[in-house]
Amino acid sequence: MSDQTGNFAGKVILITGGTGNIGLATASRLAGMGAAIALLDLDEGRLAEACKGLGTQDTLAKGYVCNVTSVEDVHKTINAIISDFGKIDFLFNNAGYQGSFAPLHTYPEDDFARVMQINVCGAFNVMKAVSEHMVSRRFGRIVNTASMAGVQGPPNMAAYAASKFAIVGLTQTASKDLAPYNIRVNAISPAFMGPGFMWDRQVELQASAGSQYFSTDPEEVSRQMINSVPMRRYGDINEIPGVVAFLLGEDSSYMTGVNLPIAGGIL
Ligand SMILES: NC(=O)c1ccc[n+]([C@@H]2O[C@H](COP(=O)([O-])OP(=O)(O)OC[C@H]3O[C@@H](n4cnc5c(N)ncnc54)[C@H](O)[C@@H]3O)[C@@H](O)[C@H]2O)c1
């Protein structure tokens, strides 16, 4: 079977947030499995660089500048991808923004709206546009990036937690709405991935938010976070792509609507 995990020759995948840490690591893994990759993100230069790193003789990679918060932009981009590649088999719906860190009573309203726009409306816009195409083909596999913040609301992250709970709900509803069309929709929920942008930012911002839950010293916050993980370490970005590949491929053929934690034992 060509789309068992490990062999995606002939498959086309769209990855949003494609030049970010998780998006690019996943693109690289799936390109190695033979998939053709459409990377969607905000910055043209970063897209060009990412595609250069992905393109080999056997795989095709192309970048698309698109802001997922714009319905018009998303539709234009999906049409361009279908025109360039002929189809979209898989969607890794992964673009996201973490937002501010502040207790609820001081959380900035404009940032709350921004996080919801990117993480919820953006994910919906892409999933809706791609699923129209997938319904017409009676085939599709979608993986949404949620977060453990969408399973347990962490302190100081009202917008992010709300947005990722929404992704879990969206995944469950979409899995039911799209099941009759041979489209499976699942989610992953990473936590404490690092080192790198999100990890460093989260440690520093939790320290500066000054709550009873974390120290004001970033190094101590880092220890506190690791101590909350049963496996007592943070996750590596490269521990994500294999799980995405599993959910996209036919090794997970009877799974839809699930949210898989990638979180060292946090449930
Ligand atoms: N890194 C972690 O610890 C972690 C944990 C749980 C969940 N996540 C989620 O994983 C996903 C990827 O995160 P990451 O760690 O790779 O972060 P990242 O910042 O490296 O990547 C996010 C990417 O999304 C893109 N993006 C943001 N807004 C966009 C928009 N409006 N339109 C198009 N693209 C946009 C960014 O340009 C960036 O390339 C996010 O949804 C994030 O919430 C990350």
CSV table of C-alpha atoms and ligand atoms in Angstrom, one decimal:
chain,number,residue,atom,x,y,z
A,1,MET,CA,0.0,0.0,0.0
A,2,SER,CA,1.6,3.2,-1.1
A,3,ASP,CA,0.5,5.4,1.8
A,4,GLN,CA,1.4,3.2,4.7
A,5,THR,CA,3.6,5.1,7.1
A,6,GLY,CA,7.0,5.3,5.5
A,7,ASN,CA,6.0,5.5,1.9
A,8,PHE,CA,4.2,8.6,0.6
A,9,ALA,CA,5.4,8.5,-3.0
A,10,GLY,CA,2.8,10.2,-5.2
A,11,LYS,CA,1.1,12.0,-2.2
A,12,VAL,CA,0.8,15.7,-2.0
A,13,ILE,CA,0.9,17.4,1.4
A,14,LEU,CA,0.1,21.0,2.3
A,15,ILE,CA,1.9,22.1,5.5
A,16,THR,CA,0.9,25.4,7.1
A,17,GLY,CA,3.4,27.2,9.3
A,18,GLY,CA,5.7,25.3,7.0
A,19,THR,CA,8.9,27.3,7.8
A,20,GLY,CA,8.5,27.1,11.5
A,21,ASN,CA,10.2,24.5,13.8
A,22,ILE,CA,7.5,21.8,13.7
A,23,GLY,CA,6.4,22.5,10.1
A,24,LEU,CA,9.8,22.3,8.6
A,25,ALA,CA,10.9,19.2,10.6
A,26,THR,CA,7.7,17.5,9.4
A,27,ALA,CA,8.2,18.7,5.8
A,28,SER,CA,11.7,17.3,5.8
A,29,ARG,CA,10.6,13.9,7.1
A,30,LEU,CA,7.7,13.6,4.7
A,31,ALA,CA,9.9,14.7,1.7
A,32,GLY,CA,12.2,11.8,2.7
A,33,MET,CA,9.2,9.5,2.5
A,34,GLY,CA,8.6,10.6,-1.1
A,35,ALA,CA,5.8,13.1,-0.6
A,36,ALA,CA,5.5,16.3,-2.7
A,37,ILE,CA,5.4,19.2,-0.3
A,38,ALA,CA,3.5,22.6,-0.5
A,39,LEU,CA,4.8,24.8,2.3
A,40,LEU,CA,2.5,27.7,3.3
A,41,ASP,CA,3.8,30.5,5.5
A,42,LEU,CA,4.2,34.3,5.8
A,43,ASP,CA,7.7,35.0,4.6
A,44,GLU,CA,8.8,34.6,1.0
A,45,GLY,CA,12.6,34.5,1.9
A,46,ARG,CA,12.1,31.8,4.5
A,47,LEU,CA,9.9,29.8,2.2
A,48,ALA,CA,12.5,29.9,-0.6
A,49,GLU,CA,15.3,28.8,1.8
A,50,ALA,CA,13.1,26.0,3.3
A,51,CYS,CA,12.2,24.6,-0.2
A,52,LYS,CA,15.9,24.7,-1.2
A,53,GLY,CA,16.6,22.4,1.7
A,54,LEU,CA,13.8,20.1,0.8
A,55,GLY,CA,14.0,19.7,-2.9
A,56,THR,CA,15.7,16.6,-4.2
A,57,GLN,CA,15.5,14.8,-7.5
A,58,ASP,CA,12.7,12.7,-6.3
A,59,THR,CA,10.6,15.1,-4.4
A,60,LEU,CA,9.0,18.4,-5.2
A,61,ALA,CA,8.7,21.3,-2.8
A,62,LYS,CA,7.1,24.7,-3.4
A,63,GLY,CA,6.5,27.6,-1.1
A,64,TYR,CA,3.3,29.7,-0.9
A,65,VAL,CA,3.1,33.1,0.9
A,66,CYS,CA,-0.3,33.2,2.6
A,67,ASN,CA,-1.8,34.6,5.7
A,68,VAL,CA,-4.2,32.0,7.0
A,69,THR,CA,-6.4,34.6,8.6
A,70,SER,CA,-7.5,35.9,5.2
A,71,VAL,CA,-10.2,33.7,3.6
A,72,GLU,CA,-9.5,35.2,0.2
A,73,ASP,CA,-5.8,34.5,0.5
A,74,VAL,CA,-6.4,31.0,1.6
A,75,HIS,CA,-8.7,30.2,-1.3
A,76,LYS,CA,-6.3,31.7,-3.8
A,77,THR,CA,-3.4,29.7,-2.3
A,78,ILE,CA,-5.3,26.4,-2.2
A,79,ASN,CA,-6.3,26.8,-5.9
A,80,ALA,CA,-2.7,27.6,-6.8
A,81,ILE,CA,-1.5,24.5,-5.0
A,82,ILE,CA,-4.1,22.3,-6.8
A,83,SER,CA,-3.2,23.8,-10.1
A,84,ASP,CA,0.6,23.3,-9.5
A,85,PHE,CA,0.4,19.8,-8.0
A,86,GLY,CA,-2.9,18.5,-9.4
A,87,LYS,CA,-4.3,17.6,-5.9
A,88,ILE,CA,-3.9,17.8,-2.1
A,89,ASP,CA,-4.0,14.4,-0.4
A,90,PHE,CA,-2.8,15.4,3.1
A,91,LEU,CA,-3.1,18.6,5.2
A,92,PHE,CA,-0.8,19.3,8.2
A,93,ASN,CA,-2.7,22.3,9.6
A,94,ASN,CA,0.0,23.6,11.9
A,95,ALA,CA,0.4,27.4,11.7
A,96,GLY,CA,0.1,29.0,15.1
A,97,TYR,CA,1.0,31.8,17.4
A,98,GLN,CA,1.5,31.6,21.2
A,99,GLY,CA,0.3,35.0,22.2
A,100,SER,CA,1.0,37.0,25.4
A,101,PHE,CA,1.6,35.6,28.9
A,102,ALA,CA,-0.5,37.3,31.6
A,103,PRO,CA,-3.1,36.4,34.2
A,104,LEU,CA,-6.6,36.5,33.0
A,105,HIS,CA,-7.5,39.8,34.7
A,106,THR,CA,-4.7,41.6,32.8
A,107,TYR,CA,-4.7,39.6,29.6
A,108,PRO,CA,-4.7,42.1,26.6
A,109,GLU,CA,-8.0,41.9,24.6
A,110,ASP,CA,-6.3,42.7,21.3
A,111,ASP,CA,-3.9,39.8,21.7
A,112,PHE,CA,-6.7,37.5,22.7
A,113,ALA,CA,-8.4,38.4,19.4
A,114,ARG,CA,-5.2,38.0,17.4
A,115,VAL,CA,-4.5,34.5,18.8
A,116,MET,CA,-8.0,33.4,18.1
A,117,GLN,CA,-7.8,34.8,14.5
A,118,ILE,CA,-4.6,32.9,13.7
A,119,ASN,CA,-5.0,29.7,15.7
A,120,VAL,CA,-8.8,29.1,15.3
A,121,CYS,CA,-10.1,31.1,12.3
A,122,GLY,CA,-6.9,30.4,10.4
A,123,ALA,CA,-7.0,26.7,11.0
A,124,PHE,CA,-10.7,26.7,10.1
A,125,ASN,CA,-10.1,28.7,6.9
A,126,VAL,CA,-7.5,26.2,5.7
A,127,MET,CA,-9.3,23.1,6.7
A,128,LYS,CA,-12.5,24.3,5.1
A,129,ALA,CA,-10.9,25.2,1.8
A,130,VAL,CA,-8.9,22.0,1.6
A,131,SER,CA,-11.8,19.8,2.6
A,132,GLU,CA,-13.9,21.2,-0.2
A,133,HIS,CA,-11.3,19.8,-2.6
A,134,MET,CA,-10.9,16.5,-0.6
A,135,VAL,CA,-14.7,15.9,-0.5
A,136,SER,CA,-14.8,16.2,-4.3
A,137,ARG,CA,-12.0,13.5,-4.5
A,138,ARG,CA,-13.5,11.4,-1.7
A,139,PHE,CA,-10.1,11.2,-0.1
A,140,GLY,CA,-8.2,13.2,2.5
A,141,ARG,CA,-6.1,13.0,5.6
A,142,ILE,CA,-5.8,16.0,8.0
A,143,VAL,CA,-3.7,16.5,11.1
A,144,ASN,CA,-4.3,19.6,13.1
A,145,THR,CA,-1.7,20.9,15.6
A,146,ALA,CA,-3.4,21.4,18.9
A,147,SER,CA,-1.3,21.5,22.1
A,148,MET,CA,-1.5,20.1,25.7
A,149,ALA,CA,-2.6,23.7,26.4
A,150,GLY,CA,-5.8,22.5,24.7
A,151,VAL,CA,-6.2,19.7,27.1
A,152,GLN,CA,-5.3,21.4,30.4
A,153,GLY,CA,-5.4,25.2,30.5
A,154,PRO,CA,-2.0,26.4,31.7
A,155,PRO,CA,-1.8,29.6,33.8
A,156,ASN,CA,-1.2,32.9,32.1
A,157,MET,CA,-2.1,31.6,28.6
A,158,ALA,CA,-5.9,32.3,28.3
A,159,ALA,CA,-5.9,33.0,24.6
A,160,TYR,CA,-3.6,30.1,23.6
A,161,ALA,CA,-5.4,27.6,25.8
A,162,ALA,CA,-8.8,28.7,24.5
A,163,SER,CA,-7.6,28.5,20.9
A,164,LYS,CA,-6.1,25.0,21.3
A,165,PHE,CA,-9.2,23.7,23.1
A,166,ALA,CA,-11.0,25.0,20.0
A,167,ILE,CA,-8.7,23.0,17.7
A,168,VAL,CA,-9.6,19.8,19.6
A,169,GLY,CA,-13.3,20.6,19.2
A,170,LEU,CA,-12.9,21.5,15.6
A,171,THR,CA,-11.0,18.2,15.0
A,172,GLN,CA,-13.8,16.2,16.6
A,173,THR,CA,-16.6,17.9,14.6
A,174,ALA,CA,-14.7,17.8,11.3
A,175,SER,CA,-13.9,14.1,11.8
A,176,LYS,CA,-17.6,13.4,12.0
A,177,ASP,CA,-18.6,15.8,9.2
A,178,LEU,CA,-16.0,14.4,6.8
A,179,ALA,CA,-16.1,10.7,7.7
A,180,PRO,CA,-18.7,10.0,4.9
A,181,TYR,CA,-16.2,11.3,2.3
A,182,ASN,CA,-13.2,9.1,3.3
A,183,ILE,CA,-11.5,12.0,5.0
A,184,ARG,CA,-9.9,11.4,8.4
A,185,VAL,CA,-9.2,14.3,10.8
A,186,ASN,CA,-6.9,13.9,13.8
A,187,ALA,CA,-4.9,16.2,16.0
A,188,ILE,CA,-1.5,16.2,17.8
A,189,SER,CA,-0.9,17.9,21.1
A,190,PRO,CA,2.8,18.5,21.8
A,191,ALA,CA,4.0,20.0,25.0
A,192,PHE,CA,7.3,21.5,26.1
A,193,MET,CA,9.1,21.1,22.8
A,194,GLY,CA,12.6,22.5,22.7
A,195,PRO,CA,15.1,23.9,22.8
A,196,GLY,CA,14.1,26.6,20.4
A,197,PHE,CA,11.8,29.5,19.9
A,198,MET,CA,8.6,28.3,21.7
A,199,TRP,CA,10.4,26.6,24.5
A,200,ASP,CA,12.7,29.6,25.3
A,201,ARG,CA,9.9,32.1,24.9
A,202,GLN,CA,7.6,30.1,27.1
A,203,VAL,CA,10.1,29.8,29.9
A,204,GLU,CA,11.0,33.5,29.8
A,205,LEU,CA,7.4,34.7,29.6
A,206,GLN,CA,6.2,32.4,32.3
A,207,ALA,CA,9.0,33.8,34.5
A,208,SER,CA,8.1,37.4,33.7
A,209,ALA,CA,4.3,36.8,34.2
A,210,GLY,CA,5.1,36.5,37.9
A,211,SER,CA,2.5,34.0,39.1
A,212,GLN,CA,2.3,31.6,42.1
A,213,TYR,CA,2.8,28.7,39.7
A,214,PHE,CA,6.3,29.6,38.4
A,215,SER,CA,9.5,31.1,39.6
A,216,THR,CA,10.6,34.5,38.3
A,217,ASP,CA,13.9,33.0,37.4
A,218,PRO,CA,13.8,31.4,33.9
A,219,GLU,CA,16.3,28.7,34.7
A,220,GLU,CA,14.1,27.7,37.7
A,221,VAL,CA,11.0,27.8,35.5
A,222,SER,CA,12.7,25.5,33.1
A,223,ARG,CA,13.4,23.0,35.9
A,224,GLN,CA,9.8,23.4,37.2
A,225,MET,CA,8.4,22.6,33.7
A,226,ILE,CA,10.6,19.6,33.3
A,227,ASN,CA,9.6,18.3,36.7
A,228,SER,CA,6.0,18.4,35.6
A,229,VAL,CA,6.8,15.9,32.8
A,230,PRO,CA,6.7,12.2,33.8
A,231,MET,CA,9.6,11.5,31.4
A,232,ARG,CA,11.6,14.4,33.1
A,233,ARG,CA,12.8,16.0,29.9
A,234,TYR,CA,11.5,18.3,27.2
A,235,GLY,CA,10.6,16.9,23.8
A,236,ASP,CA,12.7,17.2,20.7
A,237,ILE,CA,11.1,18.7,17.6
A,238,ASN,CA,12.1,15.6,15.7
A,239,GLU,CA,9.8,13.5,17.9
A,240,ILE,CA,6.8,15.0,16.2
A,241,PRO,CA,7.0,14.2,12.4
A,242,GLY,CA,6.8,10.4,12.9
A,243,VAL,CA,3.5,10.8,14.8
A,244,VAL,CA,2.1,13.1,12.0
A,245,ALA,CA,3.2,10.6,9.4
A,246,PHE,CA,1.4,7.8,11.3
A,247,LEU,CA,-1.8,9.8,11.4
A,248,LEU,CA,-1.6,10.7,7.7
A,249,GLY,CA,-0.7,7.2,6.6
A,250,GLU,CA,-2.8,4.0,6.4
A,251,ASP,CA,-1.3,2.5,9.6
A,252,SER,CA,-3.9,4.7,11.4
A,253,SER,CA,-6.7,3.7,9.0
A,254,TYR,CA,-9.3,3.2,11.7
A,255,MET,CA,-8.5,6.4,13.6
A,256,THR,CA,-10.3,9.7,13.3
A,257,GLY,CA,-11.2,12.5,15.7
A,258,VAL,CA,-8.4,11.7,18.1
A,259,ASN,CA,-6.0,14.1,19.7
A,260,LEU,CA,-2.7,12.4,20.4
A,261,PRO,CA,-0.5,13.9,23.1
A,262,ILE,CA,3.3,14.1,22.4
A,263,ALA,CA,4.1,15.2,25.9
A,264,GLY,CA,6.4,12.8,27.7
A,265,GLY,CA,3.5,11.4,29.8
A,266,ILE,CA,1.5,14.5,30.5
A,267,LEU,CA,-2.1,13.5,29.8
B,1,LIG,N1,6.9,24.2,20.0
B,1,LIG,C1,6.0,23.8,21.0
B,1,LIG,O1,6.5,23.6,22.1
B,1,LIG,C2,4.6,23.6,20.7
B,1,LIG,C3,3.8,22.9,21.6
B,1,LIG,C4,2.5,22.7,21.4
B,1,LIG,C5,1.9,23.2,20.2
B,1,LIG,N2,2.7,23.9,19.3
B,1,LIG,C6,2.0,24.3,18.1
B,1,LIG,O2,2.8,23.8,17.0
B,1,LIG,C7,2.5,24.7,15.9
B,1,LIG,C8,3.9,25.0,15.3
B,1,LIG,O3,4.7,25.7,16.3
B,1,LIG,P1,6.2,25.8,16.2
B,1,LIG,O4,6.8,25.4,17.5
B,1,LIG,O5,6.8,25.2,15.0
B,1,LIG,O6,6.4,27.4,16.2
B,1,LIG,P2,7.0,28.4,15.1
B,1,LIG,O7,6.8,29.8,15.6
B,1,LIG,O8,8.4,27.9,14.8
B,1,LIG,O9,6.1,28.1,13.8
B,1,LIG,C9,4.8,28.6,13.6
B,1,LIG,C10,4.7,29.1,12.1
B,1,LIG,O10,3.4,29.5,11.9
B,1,LIG,C11,3.5,30.6,11.0
B,1,LIG,N3,2.4,31.5,11.1
B,1,LIG,C12,2.0,32.3,12.2
B,1,LIG,N4,0.9,33.0,11.9
B,1,LIG,C13,0.6,32.7,10.6
B,1,LIG,C14,-0.4,33.2,9.7
B,1,LIG,N5,-1.3,34.1,10.1
B,1,LIG,N6,-0.4,32.7,8.4
B,1,LIG,C15,0.5,31.8,8.0
B,1,LIG,N7,1.4,31.3,8.8
B,1,LIG,C16,1.5,31.8,10.1
B,1,LIG,C17,4.8,31.4,11.5
B,1,LIG,O11,5.3,32.2,10.5
B,1,LIG,C18,5.7,30.2,11.8
B,1,LIG,O12,6.5,29.8,10.7
B,1,LIG,C19,1.7,25.9,16.4
B,1,LIG,O13,0.4,25.7,16.0
B,1,LIG,C20,2.0,25.8,17.9
B,1,LIG,O14,0.9,26.4,18.6
B,1,LIG,C21,4.0,24.1,19.5
